[in-house]
PDB file of C-alpha atoms in Angstrom:
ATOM      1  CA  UNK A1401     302.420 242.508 190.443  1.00 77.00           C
ATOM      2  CA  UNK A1402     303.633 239.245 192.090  1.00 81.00           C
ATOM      3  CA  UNK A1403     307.005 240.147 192.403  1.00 83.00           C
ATOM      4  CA  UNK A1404     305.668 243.386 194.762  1.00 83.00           C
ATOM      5  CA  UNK A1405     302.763 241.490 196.432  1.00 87.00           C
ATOM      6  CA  UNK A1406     304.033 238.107 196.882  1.00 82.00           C
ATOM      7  CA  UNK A1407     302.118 234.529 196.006  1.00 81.00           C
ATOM      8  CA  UNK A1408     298.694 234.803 197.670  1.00 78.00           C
ATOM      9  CA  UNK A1409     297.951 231.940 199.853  1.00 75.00           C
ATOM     10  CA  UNK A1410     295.166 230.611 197.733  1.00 70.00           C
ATOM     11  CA  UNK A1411     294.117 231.052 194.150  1.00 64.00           C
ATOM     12  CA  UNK A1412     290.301 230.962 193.107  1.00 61.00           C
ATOM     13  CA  UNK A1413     289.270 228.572 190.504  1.00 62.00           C
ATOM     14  CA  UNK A1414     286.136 230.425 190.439  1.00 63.00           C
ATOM     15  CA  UNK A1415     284.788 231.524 186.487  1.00 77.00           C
ATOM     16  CA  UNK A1416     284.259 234.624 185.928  1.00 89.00           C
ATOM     17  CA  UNK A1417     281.220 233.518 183.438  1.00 92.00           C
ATOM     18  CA  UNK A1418     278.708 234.164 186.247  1.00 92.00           C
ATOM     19  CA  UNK A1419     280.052 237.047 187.300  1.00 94.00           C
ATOM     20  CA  UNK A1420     280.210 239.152 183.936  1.00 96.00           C
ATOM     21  CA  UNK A1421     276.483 237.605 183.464  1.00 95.00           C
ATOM     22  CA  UNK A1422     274.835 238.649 186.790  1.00 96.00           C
ATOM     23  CA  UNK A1423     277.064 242.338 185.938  1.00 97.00           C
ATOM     24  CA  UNK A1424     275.773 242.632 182.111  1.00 95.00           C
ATOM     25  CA  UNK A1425     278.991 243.273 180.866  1.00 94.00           C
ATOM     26  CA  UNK A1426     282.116 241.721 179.580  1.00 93.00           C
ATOM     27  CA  UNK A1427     285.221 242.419 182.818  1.00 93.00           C
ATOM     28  CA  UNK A1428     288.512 243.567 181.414  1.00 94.00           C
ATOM     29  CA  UNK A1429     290.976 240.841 181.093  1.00 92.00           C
ATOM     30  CA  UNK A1430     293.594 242.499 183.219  1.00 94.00           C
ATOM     31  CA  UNK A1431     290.925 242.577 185.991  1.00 94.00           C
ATOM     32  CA  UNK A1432     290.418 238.904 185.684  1.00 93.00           C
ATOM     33  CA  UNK A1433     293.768 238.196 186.519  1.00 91.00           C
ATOM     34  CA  UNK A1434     294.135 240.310 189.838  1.00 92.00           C
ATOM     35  CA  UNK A1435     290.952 238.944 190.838  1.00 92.00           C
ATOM     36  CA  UNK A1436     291.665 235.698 190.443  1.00 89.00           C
ATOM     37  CA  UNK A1437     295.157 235.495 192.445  1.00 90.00           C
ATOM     38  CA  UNK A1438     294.107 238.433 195.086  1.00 93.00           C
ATOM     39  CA  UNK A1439     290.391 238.857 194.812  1.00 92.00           C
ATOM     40  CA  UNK A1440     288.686 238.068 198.444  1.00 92.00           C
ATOM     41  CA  UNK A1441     291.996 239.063 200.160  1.00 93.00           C
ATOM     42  CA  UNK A1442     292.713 241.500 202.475  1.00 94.00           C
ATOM     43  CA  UNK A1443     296.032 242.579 201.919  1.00 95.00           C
ATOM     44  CA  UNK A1444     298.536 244.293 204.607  1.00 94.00           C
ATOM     45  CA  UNK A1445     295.399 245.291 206.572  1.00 94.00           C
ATOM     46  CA  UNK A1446     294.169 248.089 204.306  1.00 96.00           C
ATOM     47  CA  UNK A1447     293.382 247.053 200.640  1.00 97.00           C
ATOM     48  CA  UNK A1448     289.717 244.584 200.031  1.00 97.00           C
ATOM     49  CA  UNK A1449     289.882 243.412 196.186  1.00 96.00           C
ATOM     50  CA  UNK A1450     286.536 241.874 195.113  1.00 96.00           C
ATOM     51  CA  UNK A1451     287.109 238.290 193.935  1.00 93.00           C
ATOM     52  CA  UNK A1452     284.506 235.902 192.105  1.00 91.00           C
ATOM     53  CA  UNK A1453     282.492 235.289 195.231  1.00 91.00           C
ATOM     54  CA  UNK A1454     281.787 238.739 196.563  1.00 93.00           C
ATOM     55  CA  UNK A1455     282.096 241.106 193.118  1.00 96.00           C
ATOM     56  CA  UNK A1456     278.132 240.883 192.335  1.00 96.00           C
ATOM     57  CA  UNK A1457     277.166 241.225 195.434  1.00 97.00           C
ATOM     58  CA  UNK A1458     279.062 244.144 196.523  1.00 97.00           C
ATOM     59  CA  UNK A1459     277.981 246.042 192.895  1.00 98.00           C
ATOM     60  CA  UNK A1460     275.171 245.520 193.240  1.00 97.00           C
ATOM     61  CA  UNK A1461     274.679 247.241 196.736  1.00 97.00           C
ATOM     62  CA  UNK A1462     277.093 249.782 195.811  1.00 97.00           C
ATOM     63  CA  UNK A1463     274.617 250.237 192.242  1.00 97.00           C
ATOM     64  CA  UNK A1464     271.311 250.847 194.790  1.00 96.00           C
ATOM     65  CA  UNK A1465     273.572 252.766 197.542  1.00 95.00           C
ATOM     66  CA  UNK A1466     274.785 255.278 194.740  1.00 96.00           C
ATOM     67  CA  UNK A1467     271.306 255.026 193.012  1.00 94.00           C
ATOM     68  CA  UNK A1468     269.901 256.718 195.957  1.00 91.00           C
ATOM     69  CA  UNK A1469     272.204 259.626 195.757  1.00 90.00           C
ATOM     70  CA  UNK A1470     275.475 260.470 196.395  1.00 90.00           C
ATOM     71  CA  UNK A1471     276.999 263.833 196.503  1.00 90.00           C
ATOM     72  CA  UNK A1472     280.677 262.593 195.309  1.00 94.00           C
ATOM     73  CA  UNK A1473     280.475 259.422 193.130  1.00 95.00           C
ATOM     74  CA  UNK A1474     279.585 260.531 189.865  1.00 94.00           C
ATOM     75  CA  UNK A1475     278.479 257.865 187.870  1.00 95.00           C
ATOM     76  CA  UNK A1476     276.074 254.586 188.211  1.00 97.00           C
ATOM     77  CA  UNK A1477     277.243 251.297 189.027  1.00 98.00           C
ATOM     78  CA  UNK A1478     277.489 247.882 187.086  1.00 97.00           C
ATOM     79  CA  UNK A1479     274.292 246.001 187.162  1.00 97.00           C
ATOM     80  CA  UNK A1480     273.155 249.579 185.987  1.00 97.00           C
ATOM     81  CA  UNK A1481     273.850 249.641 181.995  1.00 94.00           C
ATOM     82  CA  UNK A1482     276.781 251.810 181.565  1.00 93.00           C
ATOM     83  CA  UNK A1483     277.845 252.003 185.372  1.00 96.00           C
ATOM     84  CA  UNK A1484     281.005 251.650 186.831  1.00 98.00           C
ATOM     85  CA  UNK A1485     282.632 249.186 188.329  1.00 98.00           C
ATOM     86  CA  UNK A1486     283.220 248.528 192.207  1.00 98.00           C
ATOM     87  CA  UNK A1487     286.176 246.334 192.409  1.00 98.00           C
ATOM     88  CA  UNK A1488     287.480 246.860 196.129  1.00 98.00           C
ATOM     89  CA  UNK A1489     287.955 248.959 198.828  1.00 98.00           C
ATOM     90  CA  UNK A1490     290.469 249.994 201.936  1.00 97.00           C
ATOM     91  CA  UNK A1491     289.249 249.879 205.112  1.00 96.00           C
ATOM     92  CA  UNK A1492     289.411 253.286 205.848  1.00 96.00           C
ATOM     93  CA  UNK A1493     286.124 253.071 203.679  1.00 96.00           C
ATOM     94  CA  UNK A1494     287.824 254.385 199.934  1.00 97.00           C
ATOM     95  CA  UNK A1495     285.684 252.507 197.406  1.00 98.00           C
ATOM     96  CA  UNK A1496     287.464 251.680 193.977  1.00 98.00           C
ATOM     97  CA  UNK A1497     285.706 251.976 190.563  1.00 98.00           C
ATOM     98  CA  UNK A1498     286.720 251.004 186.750  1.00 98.00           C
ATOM     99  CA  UNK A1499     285.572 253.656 183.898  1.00 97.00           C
ATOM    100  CA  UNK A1500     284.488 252.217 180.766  1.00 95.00           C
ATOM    101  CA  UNK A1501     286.289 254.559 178.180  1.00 93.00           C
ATOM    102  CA  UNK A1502     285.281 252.546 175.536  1.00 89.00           C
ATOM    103  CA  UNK A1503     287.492 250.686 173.196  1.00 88.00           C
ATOM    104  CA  UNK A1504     288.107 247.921 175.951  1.00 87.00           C
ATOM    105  CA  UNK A1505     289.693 250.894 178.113  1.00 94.00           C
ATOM    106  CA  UNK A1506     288.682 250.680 181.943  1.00 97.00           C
ATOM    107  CA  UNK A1507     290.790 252.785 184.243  1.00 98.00           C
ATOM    108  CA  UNK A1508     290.908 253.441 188.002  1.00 98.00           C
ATOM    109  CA  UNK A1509     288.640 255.787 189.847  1.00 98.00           C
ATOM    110  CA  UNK A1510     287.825 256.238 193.705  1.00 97.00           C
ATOM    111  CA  UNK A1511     285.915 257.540 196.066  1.00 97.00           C
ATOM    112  CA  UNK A1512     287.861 258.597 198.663  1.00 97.00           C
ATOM    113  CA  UNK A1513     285.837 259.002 202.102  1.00 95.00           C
ATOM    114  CA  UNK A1514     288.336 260.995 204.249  1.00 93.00           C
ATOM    115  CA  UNK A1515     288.945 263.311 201.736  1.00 94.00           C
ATOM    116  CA  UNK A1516     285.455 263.328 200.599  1.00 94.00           C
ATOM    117  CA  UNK A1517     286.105 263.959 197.185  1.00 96.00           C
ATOM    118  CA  UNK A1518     286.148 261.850 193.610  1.00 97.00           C
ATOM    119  CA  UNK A1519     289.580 260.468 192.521  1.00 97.00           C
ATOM    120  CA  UNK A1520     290.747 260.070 188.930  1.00 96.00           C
ATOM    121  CA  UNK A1521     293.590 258.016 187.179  1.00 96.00           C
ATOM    122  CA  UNK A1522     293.695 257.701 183.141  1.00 95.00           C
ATOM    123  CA  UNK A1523     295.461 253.858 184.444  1.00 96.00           C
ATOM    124  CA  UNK A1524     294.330 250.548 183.831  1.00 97.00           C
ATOM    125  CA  UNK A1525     294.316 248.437 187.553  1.00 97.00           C
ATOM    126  CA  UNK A1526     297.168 246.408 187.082  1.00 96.00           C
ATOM    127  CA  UNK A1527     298.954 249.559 186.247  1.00 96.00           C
ATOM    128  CA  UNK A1528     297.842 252.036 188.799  1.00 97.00           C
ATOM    129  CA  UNK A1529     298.246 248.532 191.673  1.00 96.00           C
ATOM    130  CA  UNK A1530     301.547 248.619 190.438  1.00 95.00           C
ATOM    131  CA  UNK A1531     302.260 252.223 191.262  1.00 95.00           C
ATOM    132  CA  UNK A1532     300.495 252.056 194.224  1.00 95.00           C
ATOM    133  CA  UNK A1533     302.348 249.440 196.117  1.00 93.00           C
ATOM    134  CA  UNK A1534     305.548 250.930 194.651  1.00 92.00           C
ATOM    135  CA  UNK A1535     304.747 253.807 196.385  1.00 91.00           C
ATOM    136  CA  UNK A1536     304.895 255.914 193.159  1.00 93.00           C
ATOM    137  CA  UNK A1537     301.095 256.586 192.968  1.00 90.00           C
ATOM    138  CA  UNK A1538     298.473 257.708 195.013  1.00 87.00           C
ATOM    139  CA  UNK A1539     301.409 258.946 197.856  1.00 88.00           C
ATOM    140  CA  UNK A1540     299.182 261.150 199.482  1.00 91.00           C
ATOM    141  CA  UNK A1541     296.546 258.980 200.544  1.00 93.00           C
ATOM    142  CA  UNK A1542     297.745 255.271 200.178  1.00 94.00           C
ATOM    143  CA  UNK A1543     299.472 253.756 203.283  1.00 93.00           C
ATOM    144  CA  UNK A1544     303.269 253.086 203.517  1.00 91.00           C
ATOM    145  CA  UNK A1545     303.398 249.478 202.450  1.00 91.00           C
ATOM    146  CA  UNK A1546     304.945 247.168 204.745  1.00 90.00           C
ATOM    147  CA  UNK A1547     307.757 244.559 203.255  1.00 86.00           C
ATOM    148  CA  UNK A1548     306.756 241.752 202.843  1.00 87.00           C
ATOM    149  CA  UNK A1549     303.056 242.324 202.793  1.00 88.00           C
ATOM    150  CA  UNK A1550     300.137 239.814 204.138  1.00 86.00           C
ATOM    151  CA  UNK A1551     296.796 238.722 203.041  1.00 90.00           C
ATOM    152  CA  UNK A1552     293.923 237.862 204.869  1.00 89.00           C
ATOM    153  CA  UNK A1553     290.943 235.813 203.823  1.00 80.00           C
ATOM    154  CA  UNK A1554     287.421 236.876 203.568  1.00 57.00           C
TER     155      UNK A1554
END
């Protein structure tokens, strides 16, 4: 993912301990890894990835928000036992979820708030990141990606 993203300008040397604690569940190792070189970055102006300091906080909002009732997202969010997980959003207000499928399988789901409807990938997030700043998935609602792309801190 490097090679299409670039080196973010900082890396966190945050654990993940507290965060799987706090969430009740073990993250997927994959996961770990994005987060930790481009979590709490904005990058190119569209795409927020959750990073050790703001993950719990923002499932846990999105857990009561979708608690309350939603009429799209389909399923509860981590703290909730068996929830989803909120791992970023765009700024266009898309929120991005990982499925448990059991057997260590999470894969990429969405909310996506223009369209108003529930989006669903069978990939894992390094794969569907890939395909997504490749421009060879989600075409019809992910931006054009500008070369070489930027990050902003949180």
């Amino acid at each position: 993912m490097q090679d299409l993203l670039g080196a973010p300008p900082v890396r966190s040397e945050v654990s993940f301990g507290a965060v799987e604690r706090d969430l009740r569940t073990v993250l997927p190792i994959e996961l770990r890894k994005v987060c930790s070189l481009y979590g709490d970055l904005l990058i190119s102006d569209y795409l927020f990835i959750f990073g050790q300091r703001s993950m719990v906080a923002k499932n846990v909002w999105m857990s009561d928000f979708v608690r309350g009732g939603h009429p799209v997202i389909p399923r509860s969010v981590l703290p909730d036992p068996g929830g989803m997980l909120h791992w970023g959003h765009s700024v266009e207000g898309d929120k991005f979820f990982l499925e448990h499928r059991g057997n260590g399988k999470w894969v990429v789901s969405a909310f996506r708030r223009s369209w108003g409807d529930w989006y669903a990938s069978e990939q894992p997030v390094v794969d569907w990141l890939i395909g997504v700043f490749s421009g060879a998935v989600a075409t019809d609602w992910m931006p054009e990606w500008p070369k070489p792309h930027w990050f902003e801190g949180q």
